[in-house]
Amino acid sequence: MTLPRRLAAPASTWERDFDVVILGSGAAGLSAALAARPVRSALVVTKDVLSAGSTQWAQGGLAGVLDPTDTIENHVRDTLTAGAGLCDEAVVRELVTEAPKSIRYLMRLGAAFDPEQGSQDIALTREGGHSHNRIVHSGGDRSGAEVQRTLDESAIGAGVEVLSRAFALDLVLGTTSDGERQVAGVRIGQTNADGQLVSVGVVTARAVVVACGGYGQVFASTSNPPAVTGDGVAMALRAGLSVTDVEFVQFHPTVMWRGPDATGQQALVSEAVRGEGAILFDAAGERIMAGVHPQEDLAPRDVVSAAVSRRMAEAPGGVDDHVFLDATHMGERFYERFPSITEACREIGLDPAVDRIPVAPAAHYACGGIRAELNGRTSLPGLFAVGEVSSTGVHGANRLASNSLTESIVAGTRVGRDLAWELPDKVRPDPDFEDPMAPPLLDPARLREVRAVMSRHVGVIRNEMSLSSAAGALGAIANGMTGSASTSGESFGDPELGDKTPVRPSRRTWEGTNLLTVAVAMVAAARARTESRGCHRRTDYPESSDAWQTHLDVSLDAAGEVAVDGAPDAG
Ligand code: SIN
């Protein structure tokens, strides 16, 4: 099976130049833009509108040590424990040390975090895997929306330019005078509000910051909004970079279950609800987490999702696709503490003050991605990666709750500040960057199949049989990508193959192709990792193995074949 090494699009007709171009407009991208802006021209490219990504939807909040009885060491230890042996301890310590500062920075920018009742102090709550209360929140469960609002206003106010409905297609590479490969810019597909192609252009820049988020939409059911389609990871693979730890997809244990046919983005029921004492029950009324882990319902997320999945497989009370979260002990206090979740419950006719909430695990967070330092630096000069798209060593095999917004602010601000101080040298794009070849694009009609395959075979619990079925099905879909778009944009389909179906360049066909690319990479890594660790759980290898306390790198070769590196030698 081969995957496209570039996204098909017509030749470019316009060009712009900036010091720094940032791909993605969530907490990480906007923090980077804001920090670079005082001395640099900075363009934020978003394929939709600024708030279309995951940040806007984050409920829990930001983790940071603000309580005098808590310590940096506690937060480090909790992060390492959740990460199941694959975190980089030095990077975790850097993040955790800067976390309180990053929260105070957001407050100085105007973010309003909820105070303790009857006090001026910021309220701190707890989520799975945390030994102390250390999560700041806003509007009850509207924490991400407040972070997004604050950064939108700050970045625009600082003069950051925004290019909306602009799809980052592929990196444009150049060569330095020393013969080294370096990023020279990015090809952009400008679309209309329906995602139809309007024009193609090139933004050249001395630094490209990828902050495109994760890839939850590769699964049939996810807490992620529709825009989260793995664009950054797929782009990096096509540019010849390897991506790390992509088998570790975190499934949130309590995503609202709205019936067997509900697909796409589902309402999250924040872990903070369990932080307030809510308890998981199966359909027969038995507790799920009692006796499974010392922290019971507040065990790390991978542990809870696996326990819920195992219980659903036993079909207690004849129910095998959801369980129940009971927060009725909160009574009407629930409405004020969790207004978004209250709204989502009411939409399905439930009152969380008196009813148990039906929930099931769903894809939530990509722990892996483009390998980068905490200041965003990657192996490709001029290319930086921050936020969920990156793999910095903070999250390991399973991210600790509410460390992600914190990481986005810390890493985004670091990369922006570093680029304010110093930019890479300018390189000219290679002359052949507009390859006349027209590689295939995925027909959006087949995306439903990709998602169904991933949810059926590559979910919370996996094994060689399920993963090889997924690989076969994805291979058939990839091999079926024939009728590709011509780069002239005039003729579509391959008549020699009898394919009359046009697969035109558009937001949907680019997103679909990116999702297929990420799905194939993820399955290859998940097959290679013959152990269970963090959020990668296999029934055929149920234990973690010391030999596997290592990272896997996935790359695309020149022909578009996936390769996995880093597995320990057999025997
Ligand atoms: C939640 O509120 O449960 C999600 C928080 C997170 O993913 O960090």
Coordinates of C-alpha atoms and ligand atoms in Angstrom, one line a residue:
M1 CA 0.0 0.0 0.0
T2 CA 1.3 3.4 -0.8
L3 CA 0.2 6.8 0.5
P4 CA 0.5 10.1 -1.4
R5 CA 3.7 12.1 -0.7
R6 CA 1.9 15.4 -1.4
L7 CA -1.6 16.7 -1.4
A8 CA -3.0 17.3 -4.9
A9 CA -3.8 20.9 -5.7
P10 CA -3.5 23.2 -8.7
A11 CA -0.4 25.4 -9.2
S12 CA -0.1 28.4 -6.9
T13 CA -1.2 31.8 -8.1
W14 CA -0.2 34.0 -5.2
E15 CA 2.7 34.3 -2.7
R16 CA 3.1 36.1 0.6
D17 CA 6.1 36.4 2.9
F18 CA 6.3 36.5 6.8
D19 CA 8.9 36.0 9.4
V20 CA 6.9 33.3 11.1
V21 CA 3.9 31.3 9.8
I22 CA 1.9 29.4 12.4
L23 CA -0.4 26.5 11.2
G24 CA -3.3 26.2 13.6
S25 CA -5.1 28.6 15.9
G26 CA -5.6 26.8 19.2
A27 CA -3.8 27.5 22.5
A28 CA -0.4 26.4 21.2
G29 CA -0.5 28.3 17.9
L30 CA -1.8 31.5 19.3
S31 CA 0.6 31.5 22.2
A32 CA 3.5 31.1 19.7
A33 CA 2.1 33.9 17.5
L34 CA 1.6 36.2 20.4
A35 CA 5.1 35.7 21.8
A36 CA 6.8 36.2 18.5
R37 CA 4.7 39.2 17.4
P38 CA 6.3 42.1 19.2
V39 CA 9.3 42.0 16.8
R40 CA 8.2 39.6 14.0
S41 CA 5.6 39.6 11.3
A42 CA 3.4 36.6 12.2
L43 CA 0.7 34.9 10.2
V44 CA -1.7 32.4 11.7
V45 CA -3.2 30.0 9.1
T46 CA -6.4 28.3 10.0
K47 CA -8.4 26.1 7.7
D48 CA -11.6 27.3 9.4
V49 CA -12.1 30.0 12.0
L50 CA -9.8 30.7 15.0
S51 CA -11.9 28.7 17.5
A52 CA -12.6 25.6 15.4
G53 CA -10.0 23.3 17.1
S54 CA -9.9 21.4 20.3
T55 CA -8.9 24.2 22.7
Q56 CA -12.4 25.7 22.5
W57 CA -13.9 22.4 23.7
A58 CA -11.6 21.7 26.6
Q59 CA -13.6 21.4 29.8
G60 CA -11.3 20.4 32.6
G61 CA -8.8 23.2 32.6
L62 CA -5.0 23.7 33.1
A63 CA -2.9 21.7 35.6
G64 CA -0.4 23.6 37.7
V65 CA 0.9 23.6 41.3
L66 CA -0.8 26.6 42.9
D67 CA -1.8 25.1 46.3
P68 CA 0.9 25.7 48.9
T69 CA 0.4 22.1 50.2
D70 CA 1.1 20.7 46.7
T71 CA 4.6 20.5 45.2
I72 CA 6.3 20.4 41.8
E73 CA 7.6 17.0 42.7
N74 CA 4.0 15.7 43.2
H75 CA 3.0 17.0 39.8
V76 CA 6.1 15.5 38.2
R77 CA 5.4 12.1 39.9
D78 CA 1.8 12.1 38.8
T79 CA 2.7 12.9 35.2
L80 CA 5.3 10.2 35.1
T81 CA 3.0 7.6 36.6
A82 CA 0.3 8.4 34.1
G83 CA 2.8 8.3 31.3
A84 CA 3.6 4.6 32.0
G85 CA 7.4 4.7 31.5
L86 CA 7.6 6.7 28.3
C87 CA 7.8 10.3 29.6
D88 CA 11.0 12.2 29.5
E89 CA 11.5 13.2 33.1
A90 CA 13.6 16.2 32.5
V91 CA 11.0 17.7 30.1
V92 CA 8.2 16.9 32.5
R93 CA 10.0 18.8 35.2
E94 CA 10.5 21.8 32.9
L95 CA 6.9 21.8 32.0
V96 CA 5.6 21.4 35.6
T97 CA 7.9 24.1 36.9
E98 CA 6.7 26.6 34.3
A99 CA 3.0 25.6 34.6
P100 CA 2.1 28.0 37.5
K101 CA 3.8 30.9 35.6
S102 CA 1.8 30.0 32.4
I103 CA -1.5 30.2 34.3
R104 CA -0.6 33.6 35.9
Y105 CA 0.4 34.8 32.4
L106 CA -3.0 33.8 31.0
M107 CA -4.6 35.7 33.9
R108 CA -2.5 38.8 33.1
L109 CA -3.8 38.5 29.5
G110 CA -7.3 38.6 30.9
A111 CA -8.4 35.0 31.4
A112 CA -10.9 34.7 34.2
F113 CA -10.5 31.5 36.2
D114 CA -13.2 30.5 38.7
P115 CA -12.6 31.6 42.3
E116 CA -13.2 29.4 45.3
Q117 CA -16.7 30.1 46.6
G118 CA -16.7 33.1 48.9
S119 CA -12.9 33.8 48.4
Q120 CA -10.5 35.6 46.0
D121 CA -8.4 32.4 45.7
I122 CA -8.5 30.5 42.4
A123 CA -10.6 27.3 42.8
L124 CA -8.5 24.1 42.2
T125 CA -10.1 20.9 41.3
R126 CA -8.9 17.3 40.7
E127 CA -9.0 14.9 37.8
G128 CA -7.9 11.3 37.2
G129 CA -4.3 10.5 38.1
H130 CA -3.7 13.7 40.1
S131 CA -2.7 13.3 43.8
H132 CA -3.7 16.9 44.6
N133 CA -6.2 19.5 43.6
R134 CA -4.3 21.5 40.9
I135 CA -6.6 22.2 38.0
V136 CA -7.8 25.7 37.4
H137 CA -11.0 26.1 35.5
S138 CA -13.3 28.8 34.0
G139 CA -17.0 29.1 33.6
G140 CA -17.3 25.8 35.4
D141 CA -16.6 23.5 32.5
R142 CA -15.9 26.1 29.8
S143 CA -12.2 26.4 30.5
G144 CA -11.0 26.0 26.9
A145 CA -13.4 28.6 25.6
E146 CA -12.0 31.1 28.0
V147 CA -8.4 30.3 27.0
Q148 CA -9.4 30.6 23.3
R149 CA -11.1 33.9 23.9
T150 CA -8.2 35.3 25.8
L151 CA -5.6 34.3 23.2
D152 CA -7.8 35.3 20.2
E153 CA -8.2 38.8 21.6
S154 CA -4.5 39.1 22.7
A155 CA -3.1 37.8 19.4
I156 CA -5.4 40.0 17.2
G157 CA -4.7 43.0 19.5
A158 CA -1.0 42.4 19.1
G159 CA -1.2 42.6 15.3
V160 CA -1.0 38.9 14.5
E161 CA -2.4 38.4 11.0
V162 CA -4.9 35.6 10.4
L163 CA -5.6 33.8 7.2
S164 CA -8.9 31.9 7.6
R165 CA -10.3 29.1 5.5
A166 CA -6.8 28.4 4.5
F167 CA -5.7 24.8 4.4
A168 CA -2.0 24.1 5.0
L169 CA -1.3 21.5 2.3
D170 CA 2.4 20.7 2.3
L171 CA 5.7 22.1 3.6
V172 CA 7.8 23.8 1.0
L173 CA 11.5 22.9 1.4
G174 CA 14.6 24.7 0.4
T175 CA 18.4 24.1 0.7
T176 CA 20.8 26.2 2.7
S177 CA 24.2 27.3 1.3
D178 CA 25.7 24.4 3.3
G179 CA 23.4 22.0 1.4
E180 CA 21.2 21.4 4.4
R181 CA 17.4 20.8 3.9
Q182 CA 15.3 23.6 5.6
V183 CA 11.8 24.7 5.6
A184 CA 11.1 27.6 3.2
G185 CA 7.3 28.0 3.6
V186 CA 4.0 26.2 3.1
R187 CA 1.6 25.7 0.3
I188 CA -1.9 26.9 1.1
G189 CA -5.3 25.9 -0.4
Q190 CA -7.6 28.8 0.1
T191 CA -11.3 27.6 0.3
N192 CA -14.7 29.1 0.6
A193 CA -17.0 28.5 3.6
D194 CA -18.1 25.2 2.1
G195 CA -14.5 24.0 1.8
Q196 CA -14.4 24.3 -2.0
L197 CA -11.1 25.3 -3.4
V198 CA -10.8 29.0 -4.3
S199 CA -7.0 29.4 -5.0
V200 CA -3.6 28.0 -4.1
G201 CA -0.8 30.1 -2.8
V202 CA 2.6 29.8 -1.1
V203 CA 3.5 31.5 2.2
T204 CA 7.3 31.8 2.5
A205 CA 8.7 32.2 6.0
R206 CA 11.9 31.9 8.0
A207 CA 10.1 29.6 10.5
V208 CA 7.0 27.4 10.2
V209 CA 5.3 26.5 13.4
V210 CA 3.0 23.4 13.1
A211 CA 0.2 23.6 15.8
C212 CA -2.5 21.7 14.0
G213 CA -3.6 19.6 16.9
G214 CA -4.4 15.9 17.0
Y215 CA -6.4 13.3 15.0
G216 CA -9.4 12.2 17.0
Q217 CA -11.6 12.4 13.9
V218 CA -9.9 9.3 12.6
F219 CA -12.3 7.4 14.9
A220 CA -16.1 7.1 14.4
S221 CA -16.7 8.6 17.9
T222 CA -14.5 11.3 19.5
S223 CA -14.7 14.2 21.8
N224 CA -12.7 16.2 19.2
P225 CA -14.4 18.8 16.9
P226 CA -14.7 18.1 13.1
A227 CA -11.5 20.1 12.3
V228 CA -9.2 17.7 14.2
T229 CA -8.1 15.6 11.2
G230 CA -4.3 15.0 11.7
D231 CA -3.3 17.6 9.1
G232 CA 0.0 18.4 10.9
V233 CA 1.1 14.8 11.4
A234 CA 0.2 13.8 7.8
M235 CA 2.1 16.8 6.5
A236 CA 5.2 16.0 8.5
L237 CA 5.1 12.4 7.2
R238 CA 4.9 13.6 3.6
A239 CA 7.8 16.0 4.3
G240 CA 10.0 13.0 5.3
L241 CA 9.9 13.5 9.1
S242 CA 9.1 10.6 11.3
V243 CA 6.3 10.8 13.9
T244 CA 6.6 9.2 17.3
D245 CA 4.3 7.3 19.7
V246 CA 1.3 7.6 17.4
E247 CA -0.1 4.2 18.7
F248 CA -0.9 6.0 22.0
V249 CA -4.3 7.5 21.4
Q250 CA -6.0 8.4 24.7
F251 CA -9.6 7.4 24.9
H252 CA -11.6 9.5 27.4
P253 CA -13.6 7.1 29.6
T254 CA -16.7 9.3 29.9
V255 CA -17.9 10.7 26.6
M256 CA -21.7 11.0 26.5
W257 CA -23.3 8.0 24.8
R258 CA -26.2 9.1 22.7
G259 CA -27.2 5.8 21.0
P260 CA -25.5 3.2 18.9
D261 CA -25.6 5.2 15.7
A262 CA -24.1 8.5 17.1
T263 CA -20.9 9.3 15.2
G264 CA -18.5 12.2 15.0
Q265 CA -18.0 14.7 17.8
Q266 CA -19.7 13.6 21.1
A267 CA -20.2 15.7 24.2
L268 CA -17.4 15.2 26.8
V269 CA -18.4 14.6 30.4
S270 CA -15.3 16.0 32.1
E271 CA -13.2 14.0 34.4
A272 CA -13.7 16.9 36.8
V273 CA -17.2 15.4 37.4
R274 CA -15.4 12.4 38.9
G275 CA -13.1 14.9 40.6
E276 CA -16.3 16.1 42.4
G277 CA -17.1 12.6 43.5
A278 CA -19.1 11.0 40.6
I279 CA -19.0 7.2 40.3
L280 CA -19.1 4.8 37.3
F281 CA -21.6 2.0 37.3
D282 CA -22.4 -0.7 34.8
A283 CA -25.9 -1.3 33.5
A284 CA -26.5 -3.9 36.2
G285 CA -25.8 -1.3 38.8
E286 CA -22.4 -2.6 39.9
R287 CA -19.5 -0.2 40.5
I288 CA -16.8 -0.5 37.8
M289 CA -13.6 1.0 39.4
A290 CA -13.9 -0.5 42.9
G291 CA -11.0 -2.8 43.4
V292 CA -9.4 -2.0 40.0
H293 CA -7.0 0.7 41.1
P294 CA -6.2 2.4 44.4
Q295 CA -7.5 5.7 43.1
E296 CA -10.7 4.0 41.9
D297 CA -12.8 6.4 39.8
L298 CA -10.0 8.9 39.7
A299 CA -7.4 6.4 38.4
P300 CA -5.4 7.6 35.4
R301 CA -7.5 7.8 32.2
D302 CA -6.0 4.7 30.4
V303 CA -6.8 2.5 33.4
V304 CA -10.4 3.8 33.6
S305 CA -11.1 3.5 29.9
A306 CA -9.7 -0.1 29.8
A307 CA -11.8 -1.1 32.8
V308 CA -14.9 0.4 31.3
S309 CA -14.2 -1.3 27.9
R310 CA -13.7 -4.7 29.6
R311 CA -16.9 -4.3 31.6
M312 CA -18.9 -3.4 28.5
A313 CA -17.5 -6.5 26.8
E314 CA -19.1 -8.6 29.6
A315 CA -22.5 -6.9 28.7
P316 CA -23.9 -6.7 32.3
G317 CA -27.6 -6.1 32.2
G318 CA -27.5 -6.9 28.5
V319 CA -25.8 -3.6 27.7
D320 CA -22.4 -3.8 25.9
D321 CA -22.0 -0.3 24.5
H322 CA -22.2 2.1 27.4
V323 CA -22.0 2.5 31.2
F324 CA -23.3 5.1 33.6
L325 CA -21.8 8.0 35.5
D326 CA -23.6 8.9 38.7
A327 CA -23.2 12.5 39.8
T328 CA -26.5 12.8 41.5
H329 CA -24.9 13.4 44.9
M330 CA -24.1 16.9 43.6
G331 CA -27.8 17.7 43.2
E332 CA -28.5 21.1 41.6
R333 CA -25.0 22.3 42.3
F334 CA -24.1 20.3 39.1
Y335 CA -25.9 22.9 36.9
E336 CA -23.6 25.7 38.0
R337 CA -20.4 23.7 38.2
F338 CA -20.9 22.0 34.8
P339 CA -23.1 24.2 32.6
S340 CA -22.0 22.7 29.3
I341 CA -22.5 19.1 30.5
T342 CA -25.9 20.1 31.9
E343 CA -26.9 21.5 28.5
A344 CA -25.7 18.3 26.8
C345 CA -27.7 16.1 29.2
R346 CA -30.8 18.2 28.7
E347 CA -30.5 17.7 25.0
I348 CA -31.0 14.0 25.5
G349 CA -33.7 14.5 28.1
L350 CA -31.7 13.9 31.2
D351 CA -31.3 15.8 34.4
P352 CA -27.8 15.2 35.8
A353 CA -29.0 16.2 39.3
V354 CA -31.3 13.1 39.4
D355 CA -30.3 10.8 36.4
R356 CA -27.2 8.8 35.8
I357 CA -25.4 9.9 32.6
P358 CA -24.8 7.2 29.9
V359 CA -21.1 7.3 28.8
A360 CA -18.6 5.3 26.9
P361 CA -14.9 5.7 26.0
A362 CA -14.2 7.7 22.8
A363 CA -11.0 9.0 21.2
H364 CA -9.8 12.1 22.9
Y365 CA -6.1 13.0 22.7
A366 CA -3.1 12.0 20.6
C367 CA -0.2 11.4 23.0
G368 CA 2.3 11.1 20.1
G369 CA 3.1 13.2 17.1
I370 CA 6.0 15.1 15.5
R371 CA 9.0 14.7 17.8
A372 CA 10.0 18.1 19.2
E373 CA 11.7 19.7 22.1
L374 CA 9.6 21.7 24.5
N375 CA 10.7 24.9 22.6
G376 CA 9.2 23.3 19.5
R377 CA 12.4 22.5 17.7
T378 CA 12.2 19.5 15.4
S379 CA 14.8 17.5 13.4
L380 CA 14.0 19.7 10.3
P381 CA 15.6 23.2 10.5
G382 CA 13.1 25.9 10.4
L383 CA 10.2 23.6 11.4
F384 CA 8.7 23.8 14.9
A385 CA 5.9 21.7 16.4
V386 CA 3.9 22.6 19.5
G387 CA 0.8 21.4 21.3
E388 CA -1.1 18.2 20.6
V389 CA 0.6 17.7 17.2
S390 CA 4.0 17.4 18.9
S391 CA 5.6 14.6 20.9
T392 CA 7.9 16.3 23.4
G393 CA 8.2 13.6 26.1
V394 CA 5.7 15.2 28.4
H395 CA 2.8 12.8 27.9
G396 CA 4.6 9.4 27.4
A397 CA 2.2 6.5 26.8
N398 CA -0.8 8.3 28.4
R399 CA -1.3 12.0 29.1
L400 CA -2.1 13.2 32.6
A401 CA -5.4 15.1 32.6
S402 CA -5.3 18.8 32.0
N403 CA -1.5 18.8 31.2
S404 CA -2.3 19.5 27.6
L405 CA -3.5 23.1 27.7
T406 CA -0.7 23.8 30.1
E407 CA 1.8 22.3 27.6
S408 CA 0.3 24.3 24.8
I409 CA 0.8 27.6 26.6
V410 CA 4.3 26.8 27.9
A411 CA 5.6 25.3 24.6
G412 CA 3.8 27.8 22.4
T413 CA 5.2 30.8 24.3
R414 CA 8.7 29.3 24.3
V415 CA 8.8 28.8 20.6
G416 CA 7.4 32.3 19.9
R417 CA 9.8 33.9 22.3
D418 CA 12.8 32.0 20.8
L419 CA 11.7 33.1 17.3
A420 CA 11.4 36.7 18.5
W421 CA 15.0 36.5 19.7
E422 CA 16.4 34.7 16.6
L423 CA 15.1 33.5 13.3
P424 CA 16.5 30.7 11.1
D425 CA 18.3 32.0 7.9
K426 CA 16.1 32.5 4.9
V427 CA 16.1 29.8 2.2
R428 CA 14.6 29.9 -1.2
P429 CA 12.0 27.2 -2.1
D430 CA 13.4 24.4 -4.2
P431 CA 12.5 25.1 -7.9
D432 CA 10.6 21.8 -8.3
F433 CA 8.3 22.2 -5.3
E434 CA 5.3 22.4 -7.5
D435 CA 5.4 18.9 -8.8
P436 CA 3.1 18.5 -11.8
M437 CA 2.2 14.9 -10.6
A438 CA -1.4 14.6 -9.5
P439 CA -1.3 12.2 -6.5
P440 CA -4.6 10.6 -5.5
L441 CA -7.0 12.0 -2.9
L442 CA -9.4 10.1 -0.8
D443 CA -13.0 10.2 -1.9
P444 CA -14.8 11.6 1.1
A445 CA -17.5 8.9 0.7
R446 CA -14.9 6.4 1.9
L447 CA -14.0 8.3 5.1
R448 CA -16.9 6.7 7.0
E449 CA -15.2 3.3 6.3
V450 CA -11.9 4.5 7.6
R451 CA -13.5 5.7 10.8
A452 CA -15.5 2.5 11.2
V453 CA -12.4 0.3 10.7
M454 CA -10.5 2.4 13.3
S455 CA -13.2 2.3 15.9
R456 CA -13.9 -1.4 15.4
H457 CA -10.3 -2.6 15.3
V458 CA -8.0 0.0 16.8
G459 CA -10.0 1.2 19.8
V460 CA -9.2 0.9 23.5
I461 CA -8.5 -2.8 23.3
R462 CA -6.5 -4.3 20.4
N463 CA -4.7 -7.4 19.2
E464 CA -2.9 -8.7 16.2
M465 CA -6.1 -10.1 14.7
S466 CA -8.0 -6.7 14.9
L467 CA -4.9 -4.7 13.9
S468 CA -4.2 -6.9 10.8
S469 CA -7.9 -6.6 9.8
A470 CA -7.5 -2.8 10.1
A471 CA -4.3 -2.8 8.0
G472 CA -6.0 -4.9 5.3
A473 CA -9.1 -2.7 5.2
L474 CA -7.1 0.5 5.1
G475 CA -4.8 -0.9 2.4
A476 CA -7.8 -1.7 0.3
I477 CA -9.1 1.8 0.7
A478 CA -5.7 3.3 -0.1
N479 CA -5.2 1.1 -3.1
G480 CA -8.6 2.2 -4.3
M481 CA -7.6 5.8 -4.4
T482 CA -7.3 6.1 -8.2
G483 CA -9.3 8.9 -9.8
S484 CA -7.1 11.7 -8.7
A485 CA -7.2 15.3 -9.2
S486 CA -5.0 16.9 -11.9
T487 CA -2.8 19.8 -10.6
S488 CA -4.2 21.9 -13.4
G489 CA -7.5 21.4 -11.7
E490 CA -9.1 20.7 -15.1
S491 CA -9.4 17.0 -15.5
F492 CA -10.3 14.5 -12.9
G493 CA -10.5 10.7 -12.8
D494 CA -8.3 8.2 -14.5
P495 CA -10.1 7.1 -17.7
E496 CA -7.6 4.2 -18.3
L497 CA -8.7 2.8 -15.0
G498 CA -12.3 3.4 -15.9
D499 CA -12.7 5.8 -13.1
K500 CA -15.1 8.6 -13.9
T501 CA -15.5 9.8 -10.3
P502 CA -13.9 13.2 -9.8
V503 CA -12.0 13.5 -6.6
R504 CA -11.4 17.2 -6.6
P505 CA -9.0 19.0 -4.3
S506 CA -11.1 20.5 -1.5
R507 CA -11.0 20.7 2.3
R508 CA -12.9 17.4 2.7
T509 CA -10.7 15.5 0.2
W510 CA -7.5 16.8 1.8
E511 CA -8.8 16.1 5.3
G512 CA -9.8 12.6 4.3
T513 CA -6.4 11.9 2.8
N514 CA -4.7 13.1 5.9
L515 CA -6.9 11.0 8.1
L516 CA -6.1 7.9 6.0
T517 CA -2.4 8.6 6.3
V518 CA -2.6 9.0 10.0
A519 CA -4.7 5.8 10.3
V520 CA -2.2 3.7 8.4
A521 CA 0.7 5.1 10.5
M522 CA -1.1 4.4 13.7
V523 CA -2.0 0.8 12.8
A524 CA 1.6 0.1 11.7
A525 CA 2.9 1.3 15.1
A526 CA 0.2 -0.4 17.1
R527 CA 1.0 -3.7 15.3
A528 CA 4.7 -3.3 15.9
R529 CA 4.3 -2.6 19.7
T530 CA 3.8 -6.1 21.0
E531 CA 3.1 -5.2 24.6
S532 CA 0.4 -3.3 26.6
R533 CA 1.4 0.1 28.0
G534 CA -0.5 3.3 28.8
C535 CA -3.3 3.8 26.3
H536 CA -2.1 1.0 24.0
R537 CA -3.8 -2.2 25.3
R538 CA -3.5 -5.5 23.6
T539 CA -5.2 -8.7 24.6
D540 CA -2.5 -10.8 23.0
Y541 CA 0.3 -9.0 24.9
P542 CA -1.5 -8.0 28.1
E543 CA 1.6 -7.0 30.0
S544 CA 4.2 -4.2 29.7
S545 CA 7.7 -5.3 28.9
D546 CA 10.9 -3.6 29.9
A547 CA 12.4 -4.1 26.5
W548 CA 9.5 -2.1 25.1
Q549 CA 10.2 1.0 27.3
T550 CA 11.1 2.8 24.1
H551 CA 9.6 4.9 21.4
L552 CA 8.5 3.9 17.9
D553 CA 9.0 6.2 14.9
V554 CA 6.9 5.9 11.8
S555 CA 7.9 7.4 8.5
L556 CA 6.9 7.3 4.8
D557 CA 9.6 6.3 2.3
A558 CA 10.0 7.9 -1.1
A559 CA 7.4 5.6 -2.6
G560 CA 4.9 6.4 0.1
E561 CA 5.3 3.1 2.0
V562 CA 5.1 3.2 5.8
A563 CA 8.1 2.1 7.9
V564 CA 8.3 1.6 11.6
D565 CA 11.6 2.0 13.5
G566 CA 12.6 1.6 17.1
A567 CA 11.3 -1.9 18.0
P568 CA 13.6 -3.8 20.3
D569 CA 15.4 -6.6 18.6
A570 CA 13.4 -9.8 18.7
G571 CA 14.8 -12.4 21.2
Ligands
SIN1 C1 -11.7 16.5 30.9 O1 -12.2 17.6 31.3 O2 -12.0 15.4 31.3 C2 -10.7 16.6 29.8 C3 -9.5 17.3 30.3 C4 -8.3 16.8 29.5 O3 -8.4 16.1 28.5 O4 -7.2 17.2 29.9

